Amino acid sequence: AQTVTQSQPEMSVQEAETVTLSCTYDTSESDYYLFWYKQPPSRQMILVIRQEAYKQQNATENRFSVNFQKAAKSFSLKISDSQLGDAAMYFCASLLRYGGSQGNLIFGKGTKLSVKP
Amino acid sequence: DADVTQTPRNRITKTGKRIMLECSQTKGHDRMYWYRQDPGLGLRLIYYSFDVKDINKGEISDGYSVSRQAQAKFSLSLESAIPNQTALYFCATSDNGQAFSGANVLTFGAGSRLTVL
C-alpha cells in the first residue's frame, strides 16, 4: 500500500527567505508520480509542482523546486524568496501509474506554512 | 466559468437527511473523483470513475454512493447523513493518463463544505 508522510504539521518562514517542506512516501512500485498541492484559505487545491519517478532531474517551477531522492523515497519542496501569498496548507501526494490503485492519489496530512512579513 | 464546478459550496443539514453533492466539468476528462478532507487527515478518496460505466470504491466509501450521469457529471450522495460526515468534499478530474507527460494531473473543484448537525 502507498503511504505519504509529512512530518511537519506547521512551518514558518520570513518573507523573502527560503523554506523546505518535507515529504516521504512508501511504495513498492517503480513507476509513479509525485505532487505538491497548495491549499490557500480560499480552500482551492492548486497544483504546485509534479515529478515523474523515472526522471532523475528535480522538477522546478519558478520559485518552487523539489529535491527528489528516489532511493530514500523522499520528495521535499523548496520555496525560495517566500511571499505572503505562499501562506497555505501544502499537501504532498503520490500516484501510481499502473495497477489497481491507478487514479488513487494518496495525500499526506499536510503542512501549514505561515509567512511572516 | 470554472473547469470543475461543485454545488452546493456550503450546506448545513441534519442527521438522517439525504444529501447530494454535484460536480460538473468542462475539461473533457474521462476520470472523475470524490475526495473528503478532514482537518489533520489530508484528503481521502471516497469514489472514483474512469468512465461513465466504471465506478470504483475508494478508501472510505462506506456511507456514500455515487452516480456518473454523463462524462461531465459525477454526483456524491449521503443517503442518511451523520455528524462524522461533516467535512470538506472535493470533486476532481483527470485525463486518461495515456501520455506520460502532463498526465494524471488532477483538477479540483472549489470544494463543498458539509455540516451535519
PDB file of C-alpha atoms in Angstrom:
ATOM      1  CA  ALA A   1       0.000   0.000   0.000  1.00  0.00           C
ATOM      2  CA  GLN A   2       1.093   3.526  -0.690  1.00  0.00           C
ATOM      3  CA  THR A   3       1.650   5.925   2.153  1.00  0.00           C
ATOM      4  CA  VAL A   4       2.697   9.562   2.216  1.00  0.00           C
ATOM      5  CA  THR A   5       4.084  11.169   5.351  1.00  0.00           C
ATOM      6  CA  GLN A   6       4.518  14.852   6.059  1.00  0.00           C
ATOM      7  CA  SER A   7       6.273  15.140   9.400  1.00  0.00           C
ATOM      8  CA  GLN A   8       5.919  18.898   9.822  1.00  0.00           C
ATOM      9  CA  PRO A   9       2.358  19.918  10.756  1.00  0.00           C
ATOM     10  CA  GLU A  10       3.352  23.585  10.739  1.00  0.00           C
ATOM     11  CA  MET A  11       6.220  25.643   9.383  1.00  0.00           C
ATOM     12  CA  SER A  12       7.015  29.325   9.412  1.00  0.00           C
ATOM     13  CA  VAL A  13       9.268  31.413   7.176  1.00  0.00           C
ATOM     14  CA  GLN A  14      10.231  35.043   6.950  1.00  0.00           C
ATOM     15  CA  GLU A  15       9.229  36.845   3.806  1.00  0.00           C
ATOM     16  CA  ALA A  16      11.954  36.629   1.118  1.00  0.00           C
ATOM     17  CA  GLU A  17      13.602  33.684   2.872  1.00  0.00           C
ATOM     18  CA  THR A  18      13.731  30.048   1.775  1.00  0.00           C
ATOM     19  CA  VAL A  19      11.817  27.196   3.369  1.00  0.00           C
ATOM     20  CA  THR A  20      11.806  23.444   2.757  1.00  0.00           C
ATOM     21  CA  LEU A  21       8.805  21.240   3.390  1.00  0.00           C
ATOM     22  CA  SER A  22       9.474  17.545   3.927  1.00  0.00           C
ATOM     23  CA  CYS A  23       7.672  14.569   2.476  1.00  0.00           C
ATOM     24  CA  THR A  24       8.450  10.870   2.496  1.00  0.00           C
ATOM     25  CA  TYR A  25       6.486   8.166   0.781  1.00  0.00           C
ATOM     26  CA  ASP A  26       6.376   4.435   0.578  1.00  0.00           C
ATOM     27  CA  THR A  27       5.525   2.316  -2.422  1.00  0.00           C
ATOM     28  CA  SER A  28       6.670  -0.984  -3.843  1.00  0.00           C
ATOM     29  CA  GLU A  29       6.112   0.245  -7.385  1.00  0.00           C
ATOM     30  CA  SER A  30       8.749   1.849  -9.572  1.00  0.00           C
ATOM     31  CA  ASP A  31       6.514   3.890 -11.871  1.00  0.00           C
ATOM     32  CA  TYR A  32       4.660   6.687 -10.163  1.00  0.00           C
ATOM     33  CA  TYR A  33       4.148  10.417  -9.920  1.00  0.00           C
ATOM     34  CA  LEU A  34       4.672  12.767  -7.020  1.00  0.00           C
ATOM     35  CA  PHE A  35       2.937  16.079  -6.484  1.00  0.00           C
ATOM     36  CA  TRP A  36       2.819  19.073  -4.233  1.00  0.00           C
ATOM     37  CA  TYR A  37      -0.534  20.811  -3.925  1.00  0.00           C
ATOM     38  CA  LYS A  38      -1.189  24.144  -2.260  1.00  0.00           C
ATOM     39  CA  GLN A  39      -4.432  24.964  -0.474  1.00  0.00           C
ATOM     40  CA  PRO A  40      -4.787  28.652   0.434  1.00  0.00           C
ATOM     41  CA  PRO A  41      -7.564  29.913   2.729  1.00  0.00           C
ATOM     42  CA  SER A  42      -9.852  30.010  -0.308  1.00  0.00           C
ATOM     43  CA  ARG A  43      -9.653  26.166   0.019  1.00  0.00           C
ATOM     44  CA  GLN A  44      -8.970  25.673  -3.684  1.00  0.00           C
ATOM     45  CA  MET A  45      -6.464  22.872  -4.350  1.00  0.00           C
ATOM     46  CA  ILE A  46      -3.741  24.187  -6.634  1.00  0.00           C
ATOM     47  CA  LEU A  47      -1.025  22.075  -8.221  1.00  0.00           C
ATOM     48  CA  VAL A  48       2.388  23.490  -7.375  1.00  0.00           C
ATOM     49  CA  ILE A  49       4.763  21.005  -8.945  1.00  0.00           C
ATOM     50  CA  ARG A  50       4.877  17.465 -10.322  1.00  0.00           C
ATOM     51  CA  GLN A  51       7.661  14.898 -10.582  1.00  0.00           C
ATOM     52  CA  GLU A  52       7.701  11.705 -12.627  1.00  0.00           C
ATOM     53  CA  ALA A  53       9.556   8.964 -10.788  1.00  0.00           C
ATOM     54  CA  TYR A  54      11.551   7.918 -13.866  1.00  0.00           C
ATOM     55  CA  LYS A  55      13.078  11.376 -14.162  1.00  0.00           C
ATOM     56  CA  GLN A  56      16.234  11.903 -12.148  1.00  0.00           C
ATOM     57  CA  GLN A  57      16.216  15.630 -12.702  1.00  0.00           C
ATOM     58  CA  ASN A  58      14.423  17.562  -9.999  1.00  0.00           C
ATOM     59  CA  ALA A  59      11.368  19.487 -11.157  1.00  0.00           C
ATOM     60  CA  THR A  60      11.303  23.260 -10.841  1.00  0.00           C
ATOM     61  CA  GLU A  61       8.534  25.818 -11.302  1.00  0.00           C
ATOM     62  CA  ASN A  62       9.757  29.370 -10.816  1.00  0.00           C
ATOM     63  CA  ARG A  63      10.396  29.779  -7.058  1.00  0.00           C
ATOM     64  CA  PHE A  64       9.354  26.210  -6.318  1.00  0.00           C
ATOM     65  CA  SER A  65      11.674  23.254  -6.660  1.00  0.00           C
ATOM     66  CA  VAL A  66      11.833  19.741  -5.350  1.00  0.00           C
ATOM     67  CA  ASN A  67      14.558  17.502  -4.042  1.00  0.00           C
ATOM     68  CA  PHE A  68      13.562  14.048  -5.249  1.00  0.00           C
ATOM     69  CA  GLN A  69      15.549  11.234  -3.685  1.00  0.00           C
ATOM     70  CA  LYS A  70      14.078   8.056  -5.133  1.00  0.00           C
ATOM     71  CA  ALA A  71      16.182   5.592  -3.175  1.00  0.00           C
ATOM     72  CA  ALA A  72      15.326   7.346   0.071  1.00  0.00           C
ATOM     73  CA  LYS A  73      11.695   7.838  -1.034  1.00  0.00           C
ATOM     74  CA  SER A  74      11.915  11.482  -0.175  1.00  0.00           C
ATOM     75  CA  PHE A  75      10.272  14.371  -2.024  1.00  0.00           C
ATOM     76  CA  SER A  76      10.818  17.737  -0.362  1.00  0.00           C
ATOM     77  CA  LEU A  77       9.562  21.089  -1.625  1.00  0.00           C
ATOM     78  CA  LYS A  78      11.757  24.175  -1.512  1.00  0.00           C
ATOM     79  CA  ILE A  79      10.170  27.594  -1.743  1.00  0.00           C
ATOM     80  CA  SER A  80      12.629  30.371  -2.482  1.00  0.00           C
ATOM     81  CA  ASP A  81      12.057  34.087  -1.931  1.00  0.00           C
ATOM     82  CA  SER A  82       8.926  33.336   0.085  1.00  0.00           C
ATOM     83  CA  GLN A  83       5.998  35.663  -0.453  1.00  0.00           C
ATOM     84  CA  LEU A  84       2.981  36.415   1.695  1.00  0.00           C
ATOM     85  CA  GLY A  85       0.819  34.688  -0.886  1.00  0.00           C
ATOM     86  CA  ASP A  86       2.672  31.432  -0.277  1.00  0.00           C
ATOM     87  CA  ALA A  87       0.955  31.066   3.090  1.00  0.00           C
ATOM     88  CA  ALA A  88      -1.224  27.981   2.785  1.00  0.00           C
ATOM     89  CA  MET A  89      -1.566  24.295   3.545  1.00  0.00           C
ATOM     90  CA  TYR A  90       0.765  22.226   1.407  1.00  0.00           C
ATOM     91  CA  PHE A  91      -0.009  18.635   0.584  1.00  0.00           C
ATOM     92  CA  CYS A  92       2.377  16.064  -0.778  1.00  0.00           C
ATOM     93  CA  ALA A  93       0.758  13.308  -2.837  1.00  0.00           C
ATOM     94  CA  SER A  94       1.698  10.213  -4.790  1.00  0.00           C
ATOM     95  CA  LEU A  95       0.007   8.393  -7.634  1.00  0.00           C
ATOM     96  CA  LEU A  96       0.786   5.031  -9.158  1.00  0.00           C
ATOM     97  CA  ARG A  97       0.838   4.972 -12.918  1.00  0.00           C
ATOM     98  CA  TYR A  98      -0.326   1.371 -13.223  1.00  0.00           C
ATOM     99  CA  GLY A  99      -2.158  -1.186 -11.213  1.00  0.00           C
ATOM    100  CA  GLY A 100      -5.406  -1.428  -9.347  1.00  0.00           C
ATOM    101  CA  SER A 101      -4.800   1.788  -7.451  1.00  0.00           C
ATOM    102  CA  GLN A 102      -4.351   3.753 -10.626  1.00  0.00           C
ATOM    103  CA  GLY A 103      -6.081   7.034 -10.203  1.00  0.00           C
ATOM    104  CA  ASN A 104      -5.922   6.959  -6.444  1.00  0.00           C
ATOM    105  CA  LEU A 105      -3.944   9.997  -5.422  1.00  0.00           C
ATOM    106  CA  ILE A 106      -2.636   9.377  -1.903  1.00  0.00           C
ATOM    107  CA  PHE A 107      -2.192  12.528   0.157  1.00  0.00           C
ATOM    108  CA  GLY A 108      -0.113  13.329   3.182  1.00  0.00           C
ATOM    109  CA  LYS A 109      -1.758  15.104   6.094  1.00  0.00           C
ATOM    110  CA  GLY A 110      -0.418  18.482   5.104  1.00  0.00           C
ATOM    111  CA  THR A 111       1.941  21.172   6.354  1.00  0.00           C
ATOM    112  CA  LYS A 112       0.600  24.583   7.256  1.00  0.00           C
ATOM    113  CA  LEU A 113       3.026  27.263   6.087  1.00  0.00           C
ATOM    114  CA  SER A 114       2.960  30.724   7.606  1.00  0.00           C
ATOM    115  CA  VAL A 115       4.877  33.605   6.044  1.00  0.00           C
ATOM    116  CA  LYS A 116       5.935  36.443   8.325  1.00  0.00           C
ATOM    117  CA  PRO A 117       6.286  39.948   6.887  1.00  0.00           C
TER     118      PRO A 117
ATOM    119  CA  ASP B   1     -16.538  29.594 -15.609  1.00  0.00           C
ATOM    120  CA  ALA B   2     -14.565  27.127 -13.524  1.00  0.00           C
ATOM    121  CA  ASP B   3     -13.327  23.934 -15.166  1.00  0.00           C
ATOM    122  CA  VAL B   4     -14.756  21.862 -12.313  1.00  0.00           C
ATOM    123  CA  THR B   5     -17.895  23.166 -10.639  1.00  0.00           C
ATOM    124  CA  GLN B   6     -19.243  21.851  -7.381  1.00  0.00           C
ATOM    125  CA  THR B   7     -22.648  22.581  -5.905  1.00  0.00           C
ATOM    126  CA  PRO B   8     -23.505  23.478  -3.252  1.00  0.00           C
ATOM    127  CA  ARG B   9     -20.485  25.346  -1.918  1.00  0.00           C
ATOM    128  CA  ASN B  10     -21.788  25.082   1.604  1.00  0.00           C
ATOM    129  CA  ARG B  11     -24.585  23.066   3.158  1.00  0.00           C
ATOM    130  CA  ILE B  12     -25.827  22.549   6.667  1.00  0.00           C
ATOM    131  CA  THR B  13     -28.115  19.601   7.210  1.00  0.00           C
ATOM    132  CA  LYS B  14     -29.473  17.408   9.970  1.00  0.00           C
ATOM    133  CA  THR B  15     -28.704  13.848  10.908  1.00  0.00           C
ATOM    134  CA  GLY B  16     -30.649  11.365   8.809  1.00  0.00           C
ATOM    135  CA  LYS B  17     -31.226  13.656   5.855  1.00  0.00           C
ATOM    136  CA  ARG B  18     -30.282  12.693   2.319  1.00  0.00           C
ATOM    137  CA  ILE B  19     -27.740  14.963   0.710  1.00  0.00           C
ATOM    138  CA  MET B  20     -26.415  15.105  -2.838  1.00  0.00           C
ATOM    139  CA  LEU B  21     -23.278  16.939  -3.846  1.00  0.00           C
ATOM    140  CA  GLU B  22     -22.964  17.596  -7.529  1.00  0.00           C
ATOM    141  CA  CYS B  23     -19.946  18.007  -9.754  1.00  0.00           C
ATOM    142  CA  SER B  24     -19.703  19.013 -13.378  1.00  0.00           C
ATOM    143  CA  GLN B  25     -16.639  19.583 -15.529  1.00  0.00           C
ATOM    144  CA  THR B  26     -15.773  21.208 -18.815  1.00  0.00           C
ATOM    145  CA  LYS B  27     -12.288  19.689 -19.083  1.00  0.00           C
ATOM    146  CA  GLY B  28     -13.460  16.812 -21.245  1.00  0.00           C
ATOM    147  CA  HIS B  29     -11.736  14.425 -18.852  1.00  0.00           C
ATOM    148  CA  ASP B  30     -12.825  10.823 -18.576  1.00  0.00           C
ATOM    149  CA  ARG B  31     -11.840  10.383 -14.957  1.00  0.00           C
ATOM    150  CA  MET B  32     -13.646  11.903 -12.000  1.00  0.00           C
ATOM    151  CA  TYR B  33     -13.098  11.573  -8.278  1.00  0.00           C
ATOM    152  CA  TRP B  34     -14.654  12.450  -4.949  1.00  0.00           C
ATOM    153  CA  TYR B  35     -12.358  13.208  -2.022  1.00  0.00           C
ATOM    154  CA  ARG B  36     -13.072  14.107   1.556  1.00  0.00           C
ATOM    155  CA  GLN B  37     -10.875  16.463   3.574  1.00  0.00           C
ATOM    156  CA  ASP B  38     -10.796  16.429   7.359  1.00  0.00           C
ATOM    157  CA  PRO B  39      -8.507  18.613   9.483  1.00  0.00           C
ATOM    158  CA  GLY B  40      -5.252  16.820  10.218  1.00  0.00           C
ATOM    159  CA  LEU B  41      -6.071  13.925   7.899  1.00  0.00           C
ATOM    160  CA  GLY B  42      -5.452  15.339   4.459  1.00  0.00           C
ATOM    161  CA  LEU B  43      -7.634  14.211   1.569  1.00  0.00           C
ATOM    162  CA  ARG B  44      -9.019  10.707   1.298  1.00  0.00           C
ATOM    163  CA  LEU B  45     -10.618   9.114  -1.737  1.00  0.00           C
ATOM    164  CA  ILE B  46     -14.287   8.185  -1.489  1.00  0.00           C
ATOM    165  CA  TYR B  47     -15.144   7.028  -5.031  1.00  0.00           C
ATOM    166  CA  TYR B  48     -13.689   7.348  -8.474  1.00  0.00           C
ATOM    167  CA  SER B  49     -14.883   6.757 -12.010  1.00  0.00           C
ATOM    168  CA  PHE B  50     -12.737   6.185 -15.079  1.00  0.00           C
ATOM    169  CA  ASP B  51     -15.676   6.472 -17.470  1.00  0.00           C
ATOM    170  CA  VAL B  52     -19.459   6.531 -17.386  1.00  0.00           C
ATOM    171  CA  LYS B  53     -19.733   2.768 -16.907  1.00  0.00           C
ATOM    172  CA  ASP B  54     -16.865   2.439 -14.456  1.00  0.00           C
ATOM    173  CA  ILE B  55     -17.356   3.210 -10.753  1.00  0.00           C
ATOM    174  CA  ASN B  56     -14.864   2.221  -8.095  1.00  0.00           C
ATOM    175  CA  LYS B  57     -14.796   2.441  -4.334  1.00  0.00           C
ATOM    176  CA  GLY B  58     -12.042   4.377  -2.722  1.00  0.00           C
ATOM    177  CA  GLU B  59     -10.550   4.251   0.724  1.00  0.00           C
ATOM    178  CA  ILE B  60     -13.624   5.460   2.621  1.00  0.00           C
ATOM    179  CA  SER B  61     -16.750   4.621   0.596  1.00  0.00           C
ATOM    180  CA  ASP B  62     -18.975   3.411   3.449  1.00  0.00           C
ATOM    181  CA  GLY B  63     -21.992   5.662   3.891  1.00  0.00           C
ATOM    182  CA  TYR B  64     -21.628   7.179   0.431  1.00  0.00           C
ATOM    183  CA  SER B  65     -22.863   6.405  -3.059  1.00  0.00           C
ATOM    184  CA  VAL B  66     -22.132   7.983  -6.426  1.00  0.00           C
ATOM    185  CA  SER B  67     -23.674   8.350  -9.825  1.00  0.00           C
ATOM    186  CA  ARG B  68     -21.891   9.137 -13.083  1.00  0.00           C
ATOM    187  CA  GLN B  69     -24.733  10.609 -15.090  1.00  0.00           C
ATOM    188  CA  ALA B  70     -22.567  11.624 -18.029  1.00  0.00           C
ATOM    189  CA  GLN B  71     -18.913  12.096 -18.838  1.00  0.00           C
ATOM    190  CA  ALA B  72     -19.132  15.572 -17.384  1.00  0.00           C
ATOM    191  CA  LYS B  73     -21.226  14.861 -14.284  1.00  0.00           C
ATOM    192  CA  PHE B  74     -20.422  12.915 -11.141  1.00  0.00           C
ATOM    193  CA  SER B  75     -22.561  13.224  -8.038  1.00  0.00           C
ATOM    194  CA  LEU B  76     -21.965  12.076  -4.475  1.00  0.00           C
ATOM    195  CA  SER B  77     -24.846  11.096  -2.203  1.00  0.00           C
ATOM    196  CA  LEU B  78     -25.129  10.638   1.504  1.00  0.00           C
ATOM    197  CA  GLU B  79     -28.287   8.573   1.931  1.00  0.00           C
ATOM    198  CA  SER B  80     -28.597   9.258   5.645  1.00  0.00           C
ATOM    199  CA  ALA B  81     -26.138  11.871   6.812  1.00  0.00           C
ATOM    200  CA  ILE B  82     -24.406  11.537  10.160  1.00  0.00           C
ATOM    201  CA  PRO B  83     -22.316  14.096  12.080  1.00  0.00           C
ATOM    202  CA  ASN B  84     -18.974  12.405  11.363  1.00  0.00           C
ATOM    203  CA  GLN B  85     -19.581  13.061   7.674  1.00  0.00           C
ATOM    204  CA  THR B  86     -19.068  16.733   8.399  1.00  0.00           C
ATOM    205  CA  ALA B  87     -16.145  17.601   6.136  1.00  0.00           C
ATOM    206  CA  LEU B  88     -14.967  19.439   3.070  1.00  0.00           C
ATOM    207  CA  TYR B  89     -15.679  17.453  -0.075  1.00  0.00           C
ATOM    208  CA  PHE B  90     -13.729  17.836  -3.289  1.00  0.00           C
ATOM    209  CA  CYS B  91     -14.519  16.682  -6.776  1.00  0.00           C
ATOM    210  CA  ALA B  92     -11.586  16.297  -9.141  1.00  0.00           C
ATOM    211  CA  THR B  93     -10.968  15.246 -12.719  1.00  0.00           C
ATOM    212  CA  SER B  94      -8.025  13.937 -14.710  1.00  0.00           C
ATOM    213  CA  ASP B  95      -7.321  12.739 -18.208  1.00  0.00           C
ATOM    214  CA  ASN B  96      -6.870   9.089 -19.097  1.00  0.00           C
ATOM    215  CA  GLY B  97      -3.191   9.112 -18.319  1.00  0.00           C
ATOM    216  CA  GLN B  98      -2.068   7.601 -21.600  1.00  0.00           C
ATOM    217  CA  ALA B  99       0.539  10.243 -22.174  1.00  0.00           C
ATOM    218  CA  PHE B 100       3.234  10.275 -19.547  1.00  0.00           C
ATOM    219  CA  SER B 101       3.931  13.910 -19.983  1.00  0.00           C
ATOM    220  CA  GLY B 102       1.233  16.078 -18.469  1.00  0.00           C
ATOM    221  CA  ALA B 103      -0.775  13.093 -17.445  1.00  0.00           C
ATOM    222  CA  ASN B 104      -2.549  12.373 -14.227  1.00  0.00           C
ATOM    223  CA  VAL B 105      -2.734  15.932 -13.033  1.00  0.00           C
ATOM    224  CA  LEU B 106      -5.905  16.312 -11.039  1.00  0.00           C
ATOM    225  CA  THR B 107      -8.008  19.425 -11.468  1.00  0.00           C
ATOM    226  CA  PHE B 108     -10.025  20.141  -8.348  1.00  0.00           C
ATOM    227  CA  GLY B 109     -13.292  21.908  -7.811  1.00  0.00           C
ATOM    228  CA  ALA B 110     -13.612  24.594  -5.174  1.00  0.00           C
ATOM    229  CA  GLY B 111     -14.979  22.191  -2.583  1.00  0.00           C
ATOM    230  CA  SER B 112     -18.325  21.683  -0.870  1.00  0.00           C
ATOM    231  CA  ARG B 113     -18.359  22.207   2.863  1.00  0.00           C
ATOM    232  CA  LEU B 114     -20.945  19.969   4.501  1.00  0.00           C
ATOM    233  CA  THR B 115     -22.002  20.276   8.117  1.00  0.00           C
ATOM    234  CA  VAL B 116     -24.218  17.587   9.609  1.00  0.00           C
ATOM    235  CA  LEU B 117     -25.865  18.581  12.872  1.00  0.00           C
TER     236      LEU B 117
END
